[in-house]
CSV table of C-alpha atoms and ligand atoms in Angstrom, one decimal:
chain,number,residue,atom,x,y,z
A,1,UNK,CA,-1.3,-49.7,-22.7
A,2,UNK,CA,1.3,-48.4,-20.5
A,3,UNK,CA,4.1,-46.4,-22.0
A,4,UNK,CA,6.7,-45.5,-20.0
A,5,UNK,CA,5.7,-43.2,-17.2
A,6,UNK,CA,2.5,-42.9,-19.1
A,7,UNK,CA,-0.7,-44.6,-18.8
A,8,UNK,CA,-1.8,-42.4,-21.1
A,9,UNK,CA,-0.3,-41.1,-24.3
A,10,UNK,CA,-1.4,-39.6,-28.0
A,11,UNK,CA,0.0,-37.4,-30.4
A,12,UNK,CA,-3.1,-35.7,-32.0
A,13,UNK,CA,-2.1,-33.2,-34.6
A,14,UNK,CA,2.0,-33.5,-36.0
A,15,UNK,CA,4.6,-32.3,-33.1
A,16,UNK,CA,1.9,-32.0,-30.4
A,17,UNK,CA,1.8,-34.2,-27.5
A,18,UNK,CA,-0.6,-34.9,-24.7
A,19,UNK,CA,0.2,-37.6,-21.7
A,20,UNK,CA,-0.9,-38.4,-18.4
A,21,UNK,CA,1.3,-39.9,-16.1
A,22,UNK,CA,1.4,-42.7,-13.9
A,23,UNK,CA,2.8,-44.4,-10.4
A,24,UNK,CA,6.3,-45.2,-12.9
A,25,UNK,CA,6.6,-41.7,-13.3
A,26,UNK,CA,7.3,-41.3,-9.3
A,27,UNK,CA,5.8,-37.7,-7.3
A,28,UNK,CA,5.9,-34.7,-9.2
A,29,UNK,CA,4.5,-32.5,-6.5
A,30,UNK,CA,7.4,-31.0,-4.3
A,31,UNK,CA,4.4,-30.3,-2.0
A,32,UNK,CA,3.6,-34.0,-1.2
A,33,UNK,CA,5.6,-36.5,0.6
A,34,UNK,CA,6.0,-38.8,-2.3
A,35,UNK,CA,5.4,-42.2,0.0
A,36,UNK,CA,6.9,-40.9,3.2
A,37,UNK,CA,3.3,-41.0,4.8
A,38,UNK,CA,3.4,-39.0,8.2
A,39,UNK,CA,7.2,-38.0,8.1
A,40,UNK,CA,6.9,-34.8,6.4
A,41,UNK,CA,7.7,-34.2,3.1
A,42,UNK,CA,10.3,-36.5,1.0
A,43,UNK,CA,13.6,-35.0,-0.1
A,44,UNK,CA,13.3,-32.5,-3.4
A,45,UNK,CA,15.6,-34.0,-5.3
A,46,UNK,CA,13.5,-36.9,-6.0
A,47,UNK,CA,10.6,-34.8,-7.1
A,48,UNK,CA,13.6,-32.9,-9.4
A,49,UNK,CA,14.5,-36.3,-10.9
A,50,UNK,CA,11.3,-37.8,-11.2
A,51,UNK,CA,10.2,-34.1,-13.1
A,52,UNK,CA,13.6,-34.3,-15.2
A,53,UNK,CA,13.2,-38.1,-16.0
A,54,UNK,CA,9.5,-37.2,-17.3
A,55,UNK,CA,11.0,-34.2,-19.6
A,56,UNK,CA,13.9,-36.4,-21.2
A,57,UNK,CA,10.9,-39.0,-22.2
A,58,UNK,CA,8.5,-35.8,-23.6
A,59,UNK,CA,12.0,-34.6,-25.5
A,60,UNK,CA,11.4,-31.7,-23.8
A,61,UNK,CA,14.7,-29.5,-22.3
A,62,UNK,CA,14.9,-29.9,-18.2
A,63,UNK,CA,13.6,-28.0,-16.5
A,64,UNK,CA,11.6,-26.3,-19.3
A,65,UNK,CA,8.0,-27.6,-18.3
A,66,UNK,CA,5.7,-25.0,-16.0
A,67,UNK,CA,3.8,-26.1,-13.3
A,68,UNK,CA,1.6,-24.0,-10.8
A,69,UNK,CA,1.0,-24.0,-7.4
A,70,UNK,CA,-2.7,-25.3,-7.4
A,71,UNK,CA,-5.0,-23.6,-5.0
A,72,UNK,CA,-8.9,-25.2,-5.5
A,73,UNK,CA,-9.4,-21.7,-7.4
A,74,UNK,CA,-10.7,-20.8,-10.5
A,75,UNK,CA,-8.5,-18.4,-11.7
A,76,UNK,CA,-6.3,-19.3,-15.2
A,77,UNK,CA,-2.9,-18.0,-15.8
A,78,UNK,CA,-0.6,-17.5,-18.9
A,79,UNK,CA,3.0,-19.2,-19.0
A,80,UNK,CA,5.5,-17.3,-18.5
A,81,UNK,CA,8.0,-19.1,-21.1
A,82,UNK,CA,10.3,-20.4,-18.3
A,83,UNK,CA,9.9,-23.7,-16.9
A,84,UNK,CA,10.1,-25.1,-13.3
A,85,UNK,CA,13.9,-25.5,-13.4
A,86,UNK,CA,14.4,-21.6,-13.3
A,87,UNK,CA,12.3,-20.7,-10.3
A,88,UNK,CA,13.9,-19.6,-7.5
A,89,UNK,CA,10.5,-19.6,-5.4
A,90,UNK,CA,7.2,-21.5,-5.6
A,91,UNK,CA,4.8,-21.4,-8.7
A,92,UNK,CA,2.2,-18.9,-9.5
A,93,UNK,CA,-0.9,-20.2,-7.6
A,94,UNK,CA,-3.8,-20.6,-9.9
A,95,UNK,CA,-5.6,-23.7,-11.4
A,96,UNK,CA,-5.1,-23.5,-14.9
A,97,UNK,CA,-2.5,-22.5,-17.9
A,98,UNK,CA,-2.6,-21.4,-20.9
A,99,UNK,CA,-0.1,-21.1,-23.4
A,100,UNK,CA,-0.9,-18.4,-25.9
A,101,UNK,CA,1.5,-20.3,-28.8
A,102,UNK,CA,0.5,-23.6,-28.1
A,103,UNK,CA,4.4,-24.4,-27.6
A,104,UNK,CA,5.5,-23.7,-23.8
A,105,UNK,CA,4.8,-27.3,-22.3
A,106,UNK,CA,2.3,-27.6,-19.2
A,107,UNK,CA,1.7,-29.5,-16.4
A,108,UNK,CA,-1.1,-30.1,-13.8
A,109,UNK,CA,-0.8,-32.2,-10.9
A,110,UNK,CA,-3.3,-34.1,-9.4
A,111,UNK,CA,-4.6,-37.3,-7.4
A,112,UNK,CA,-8.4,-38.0,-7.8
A,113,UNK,CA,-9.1,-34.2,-9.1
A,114,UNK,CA,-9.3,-34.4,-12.5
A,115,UNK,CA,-6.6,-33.3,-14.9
A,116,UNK,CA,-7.9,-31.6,-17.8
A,117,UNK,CA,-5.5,-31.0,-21.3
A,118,UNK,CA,-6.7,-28.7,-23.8
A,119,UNK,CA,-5.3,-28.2,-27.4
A,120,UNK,CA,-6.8,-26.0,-30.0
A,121,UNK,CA,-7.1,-24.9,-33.6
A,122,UNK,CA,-6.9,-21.9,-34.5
A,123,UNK,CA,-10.3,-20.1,-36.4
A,124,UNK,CA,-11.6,-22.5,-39.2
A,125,UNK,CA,-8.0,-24.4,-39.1
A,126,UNK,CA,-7.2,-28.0,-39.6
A,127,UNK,CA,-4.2,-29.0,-37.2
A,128,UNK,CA,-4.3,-28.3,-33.3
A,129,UNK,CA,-1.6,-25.6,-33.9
A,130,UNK,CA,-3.6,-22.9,-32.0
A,131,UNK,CA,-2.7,-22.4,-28.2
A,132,UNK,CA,-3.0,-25.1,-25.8
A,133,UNK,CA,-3.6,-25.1,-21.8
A,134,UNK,CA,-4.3,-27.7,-18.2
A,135,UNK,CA,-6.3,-27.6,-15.8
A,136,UNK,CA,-6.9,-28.9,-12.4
A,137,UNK,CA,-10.8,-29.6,-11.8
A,138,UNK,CA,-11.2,-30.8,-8.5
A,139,UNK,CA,-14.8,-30.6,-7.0
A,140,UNK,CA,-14.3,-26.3,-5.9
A,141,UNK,CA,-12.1,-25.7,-9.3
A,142,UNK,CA,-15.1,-27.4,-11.3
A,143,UNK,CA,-18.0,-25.9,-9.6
A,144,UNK,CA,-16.7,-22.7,-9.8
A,145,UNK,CA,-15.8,-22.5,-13.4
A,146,UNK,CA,-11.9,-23.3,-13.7
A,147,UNK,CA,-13.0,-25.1,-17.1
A,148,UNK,CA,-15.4,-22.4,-18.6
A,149,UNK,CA,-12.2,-20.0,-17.3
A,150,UNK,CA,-9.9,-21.9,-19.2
A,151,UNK,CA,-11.8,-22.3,-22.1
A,152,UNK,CA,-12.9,-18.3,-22.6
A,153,UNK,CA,-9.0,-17.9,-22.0
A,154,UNK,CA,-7.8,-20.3,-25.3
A,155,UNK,CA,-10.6,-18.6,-27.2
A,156,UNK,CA,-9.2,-14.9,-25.9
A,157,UNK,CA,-6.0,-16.4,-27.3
A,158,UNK,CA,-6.9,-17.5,-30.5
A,159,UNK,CA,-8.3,-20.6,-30.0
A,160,UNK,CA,-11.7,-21.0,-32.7
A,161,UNK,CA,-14.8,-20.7,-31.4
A,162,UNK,CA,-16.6,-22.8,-33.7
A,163,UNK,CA,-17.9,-26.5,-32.1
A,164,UNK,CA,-15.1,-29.1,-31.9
A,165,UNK,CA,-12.4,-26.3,-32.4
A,166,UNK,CA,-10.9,-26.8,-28.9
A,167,UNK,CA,-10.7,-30.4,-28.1
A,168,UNK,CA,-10.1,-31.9,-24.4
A,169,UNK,CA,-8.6,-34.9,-22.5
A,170,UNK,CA,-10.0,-35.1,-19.2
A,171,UNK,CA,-7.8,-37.5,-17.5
A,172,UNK,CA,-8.1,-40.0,-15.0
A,173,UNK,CA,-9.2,-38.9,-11.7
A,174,UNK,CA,-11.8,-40.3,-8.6
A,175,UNK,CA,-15.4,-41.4,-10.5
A,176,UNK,CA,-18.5,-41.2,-9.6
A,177,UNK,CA,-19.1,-44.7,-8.0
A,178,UNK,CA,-16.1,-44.5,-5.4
A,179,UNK,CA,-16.3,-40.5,-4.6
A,180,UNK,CA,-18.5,-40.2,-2.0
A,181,UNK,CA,-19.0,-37.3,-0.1
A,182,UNK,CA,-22.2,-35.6,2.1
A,183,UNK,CA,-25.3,-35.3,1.1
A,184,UNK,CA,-25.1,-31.9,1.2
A,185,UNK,CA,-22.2,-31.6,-0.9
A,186,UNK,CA,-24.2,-33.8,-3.5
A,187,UNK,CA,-26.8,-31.3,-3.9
A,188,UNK,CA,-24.6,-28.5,-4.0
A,189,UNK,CA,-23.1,-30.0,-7.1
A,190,UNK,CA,-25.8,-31.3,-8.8
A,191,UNK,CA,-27.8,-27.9,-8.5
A,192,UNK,CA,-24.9,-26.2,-9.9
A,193,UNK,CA,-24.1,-29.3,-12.7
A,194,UNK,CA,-27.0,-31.8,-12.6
A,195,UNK,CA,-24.1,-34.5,-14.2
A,196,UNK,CA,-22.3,-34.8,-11.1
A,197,UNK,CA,-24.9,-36.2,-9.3
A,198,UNK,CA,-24.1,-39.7,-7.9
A,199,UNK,CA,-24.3,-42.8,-6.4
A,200,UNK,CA,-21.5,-45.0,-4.7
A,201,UNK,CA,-21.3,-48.4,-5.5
A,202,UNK,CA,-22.2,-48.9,-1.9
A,203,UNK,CA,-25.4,-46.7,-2.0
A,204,UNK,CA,-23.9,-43.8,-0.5
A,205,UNK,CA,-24.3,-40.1,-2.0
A,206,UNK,CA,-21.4,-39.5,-4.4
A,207,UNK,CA,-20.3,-36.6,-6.9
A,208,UNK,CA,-19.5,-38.3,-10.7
A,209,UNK,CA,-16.6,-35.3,-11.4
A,210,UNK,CA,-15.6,-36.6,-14.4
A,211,UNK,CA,-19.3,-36.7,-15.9
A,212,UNK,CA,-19.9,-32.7,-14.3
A,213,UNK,CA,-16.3,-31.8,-17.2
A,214,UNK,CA,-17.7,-33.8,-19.8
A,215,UNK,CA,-21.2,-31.9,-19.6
A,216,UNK,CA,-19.9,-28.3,-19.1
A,217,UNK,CA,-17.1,-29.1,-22.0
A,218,UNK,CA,-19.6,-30.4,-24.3
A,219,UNK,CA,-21.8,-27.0,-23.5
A,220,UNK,CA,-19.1,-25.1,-24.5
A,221,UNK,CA,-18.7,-26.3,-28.3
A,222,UNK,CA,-15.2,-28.6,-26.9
A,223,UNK,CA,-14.8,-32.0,-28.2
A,224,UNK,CA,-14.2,-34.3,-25.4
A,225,UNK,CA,-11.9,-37.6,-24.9
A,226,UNK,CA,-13.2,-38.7,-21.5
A,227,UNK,CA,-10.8,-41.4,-20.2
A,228,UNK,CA,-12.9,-44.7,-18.0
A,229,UNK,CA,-9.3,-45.0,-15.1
A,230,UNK,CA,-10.4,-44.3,-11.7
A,231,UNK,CA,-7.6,-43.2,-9.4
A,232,UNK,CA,-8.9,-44.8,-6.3
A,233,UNK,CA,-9.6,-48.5,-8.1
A,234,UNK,CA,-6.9,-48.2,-10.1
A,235,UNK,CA,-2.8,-48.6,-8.4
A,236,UNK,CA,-1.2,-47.3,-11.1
A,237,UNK,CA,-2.6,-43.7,-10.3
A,238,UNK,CA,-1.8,-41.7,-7.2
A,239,UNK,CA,-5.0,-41.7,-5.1
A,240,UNK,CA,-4.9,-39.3,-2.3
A,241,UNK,CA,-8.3,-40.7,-1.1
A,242,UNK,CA,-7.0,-44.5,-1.1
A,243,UNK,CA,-3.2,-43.8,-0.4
A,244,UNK,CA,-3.3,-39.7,1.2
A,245,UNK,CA,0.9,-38.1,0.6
A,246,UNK,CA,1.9,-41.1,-2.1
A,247,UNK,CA,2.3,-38.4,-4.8
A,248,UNK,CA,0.8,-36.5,-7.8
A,249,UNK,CA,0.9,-37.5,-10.8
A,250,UNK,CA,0.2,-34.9,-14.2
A,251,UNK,CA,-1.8,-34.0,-17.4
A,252,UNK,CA,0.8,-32.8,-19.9
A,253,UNK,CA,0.9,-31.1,-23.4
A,254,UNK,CA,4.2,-30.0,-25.0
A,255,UNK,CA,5.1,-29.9,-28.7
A,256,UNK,CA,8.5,-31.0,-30.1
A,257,UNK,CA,10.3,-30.4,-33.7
A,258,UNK,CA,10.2,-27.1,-35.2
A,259,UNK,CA,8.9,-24.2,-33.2
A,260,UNK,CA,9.2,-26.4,-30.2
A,261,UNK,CA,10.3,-24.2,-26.5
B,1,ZN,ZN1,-14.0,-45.5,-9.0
């Protein structure tokens, strides 16, 4: 199933692209050690080449790829049309991006928050050639609407609002048998999305985040591919629960061929 520094990989609609990343992929966060545990944070460069290695594989130009810096928010920004290779400071902050043309290609980092990938058509069309976005949906970004942002944001840019006309990969990330958190925090969620409401495997309360996407995506008319890899049980993700500075690994969508950034 792997592919590369995939674990994840499909080519929905002709030129367009969504992945998700893996441990063979290496850190993409410049904000996270990358394996150096307590030391700090690991040299730049490697999170430079491990970004650069990733683009060459996408066919995508280095440097070209926009990240964000990712703040638990809600709030959803355009891309700006130039990548992470021609900042001279850190990303916007902000949780999610859209790209109005469907062609700048995105990145959202993550390690048990769920990375969500979003690709469109445009009113009553047959290929995903409308504008596509990401999105980081952690437990805050979720319960505050990053995904109902994102979604009124693709449909502001063109995106058809009929059911099935935006389409979804939420990505591996922490489920709802191994994220446990207070009991408190349970009901917080579940009064806000009843989905998220969970057990541990070990009986303790839990929040199922990847159930709480599904449900608010499916309430919005978006056709969902949920995908079953949980981060903490599975090594080939970054976990920051199970493993806290080993790295982030990303949700991507990029195009390539004509019309391609
Ligand atoms: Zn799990």
């Amino acid at each position: 199933m792997t592919e590369g520094p995939f674990v994840f990989r499909i080519s929905p609609s002709p030129g367009l692209h969504v992945g998700f990343t893996g441990i063979d992929a290496g850190n993409l966060a410049f904000h996270v050690s990358g394996g150096a545990t307590a030391q700090g944070p690991g040299p730049a460069g490697s999170v430079a080449e491990a970004r650069t290695r990733l683009e060459r594989e996408m066919g995508v130009a280095p440097g070209r790829t926009e990240y964000l810096t990712q703040v638990h928010s809600a709030r959803v920004v355009e891309a700006t049309g130039s990548g992470w290779g021609a900042r001279s400071g850190p990303a916007e902050e902000a949780d999610a991006l859209v790209s109005p043309t469907g062609e700048d290609p995105l990145a959202i980092m993550v390690a048990d928050c769920l990375p969500v990938v979003f690709a469109s058509r445009p009113r009553g069309g047959a290929e995903l050639t409308g504008p596509t976005a990401v999105a980081h949906a952690g437990r805050r970004g979720l319960l505050d609407g990053v995904l109902e942002a994102t979604v009124a944001r693709l449909r502001g840019a063109g995106a058809g609002d009929a059911t099935g006309e935006i389409e979804a990969w939420v990505g591996p990330g922490i489920c709802g048998r191994c994220y446990e958190v207070p009991e408190e925090m349970r009901r917080e969620g579940a009064s806000r999305i009843p989905a998220t409401g969970s057990t541990t495997s070990w009986g303790t309360p839990a929040l199922d985040l990847p159930a709480g996407a599904v449900d608010v995506l499916e309430g919005l008319g978006v056709t969902v591919h949920p995908d079953d890899r949980c981060t903490f049980e599975d090594g080939h993700l970054f976990s920051h629960r199970r493993a806290p500075g080993g790295g982030r690994f990303a949700g991507v969508v990029w195009r390539t061929g004509e019309g391609a950034a």
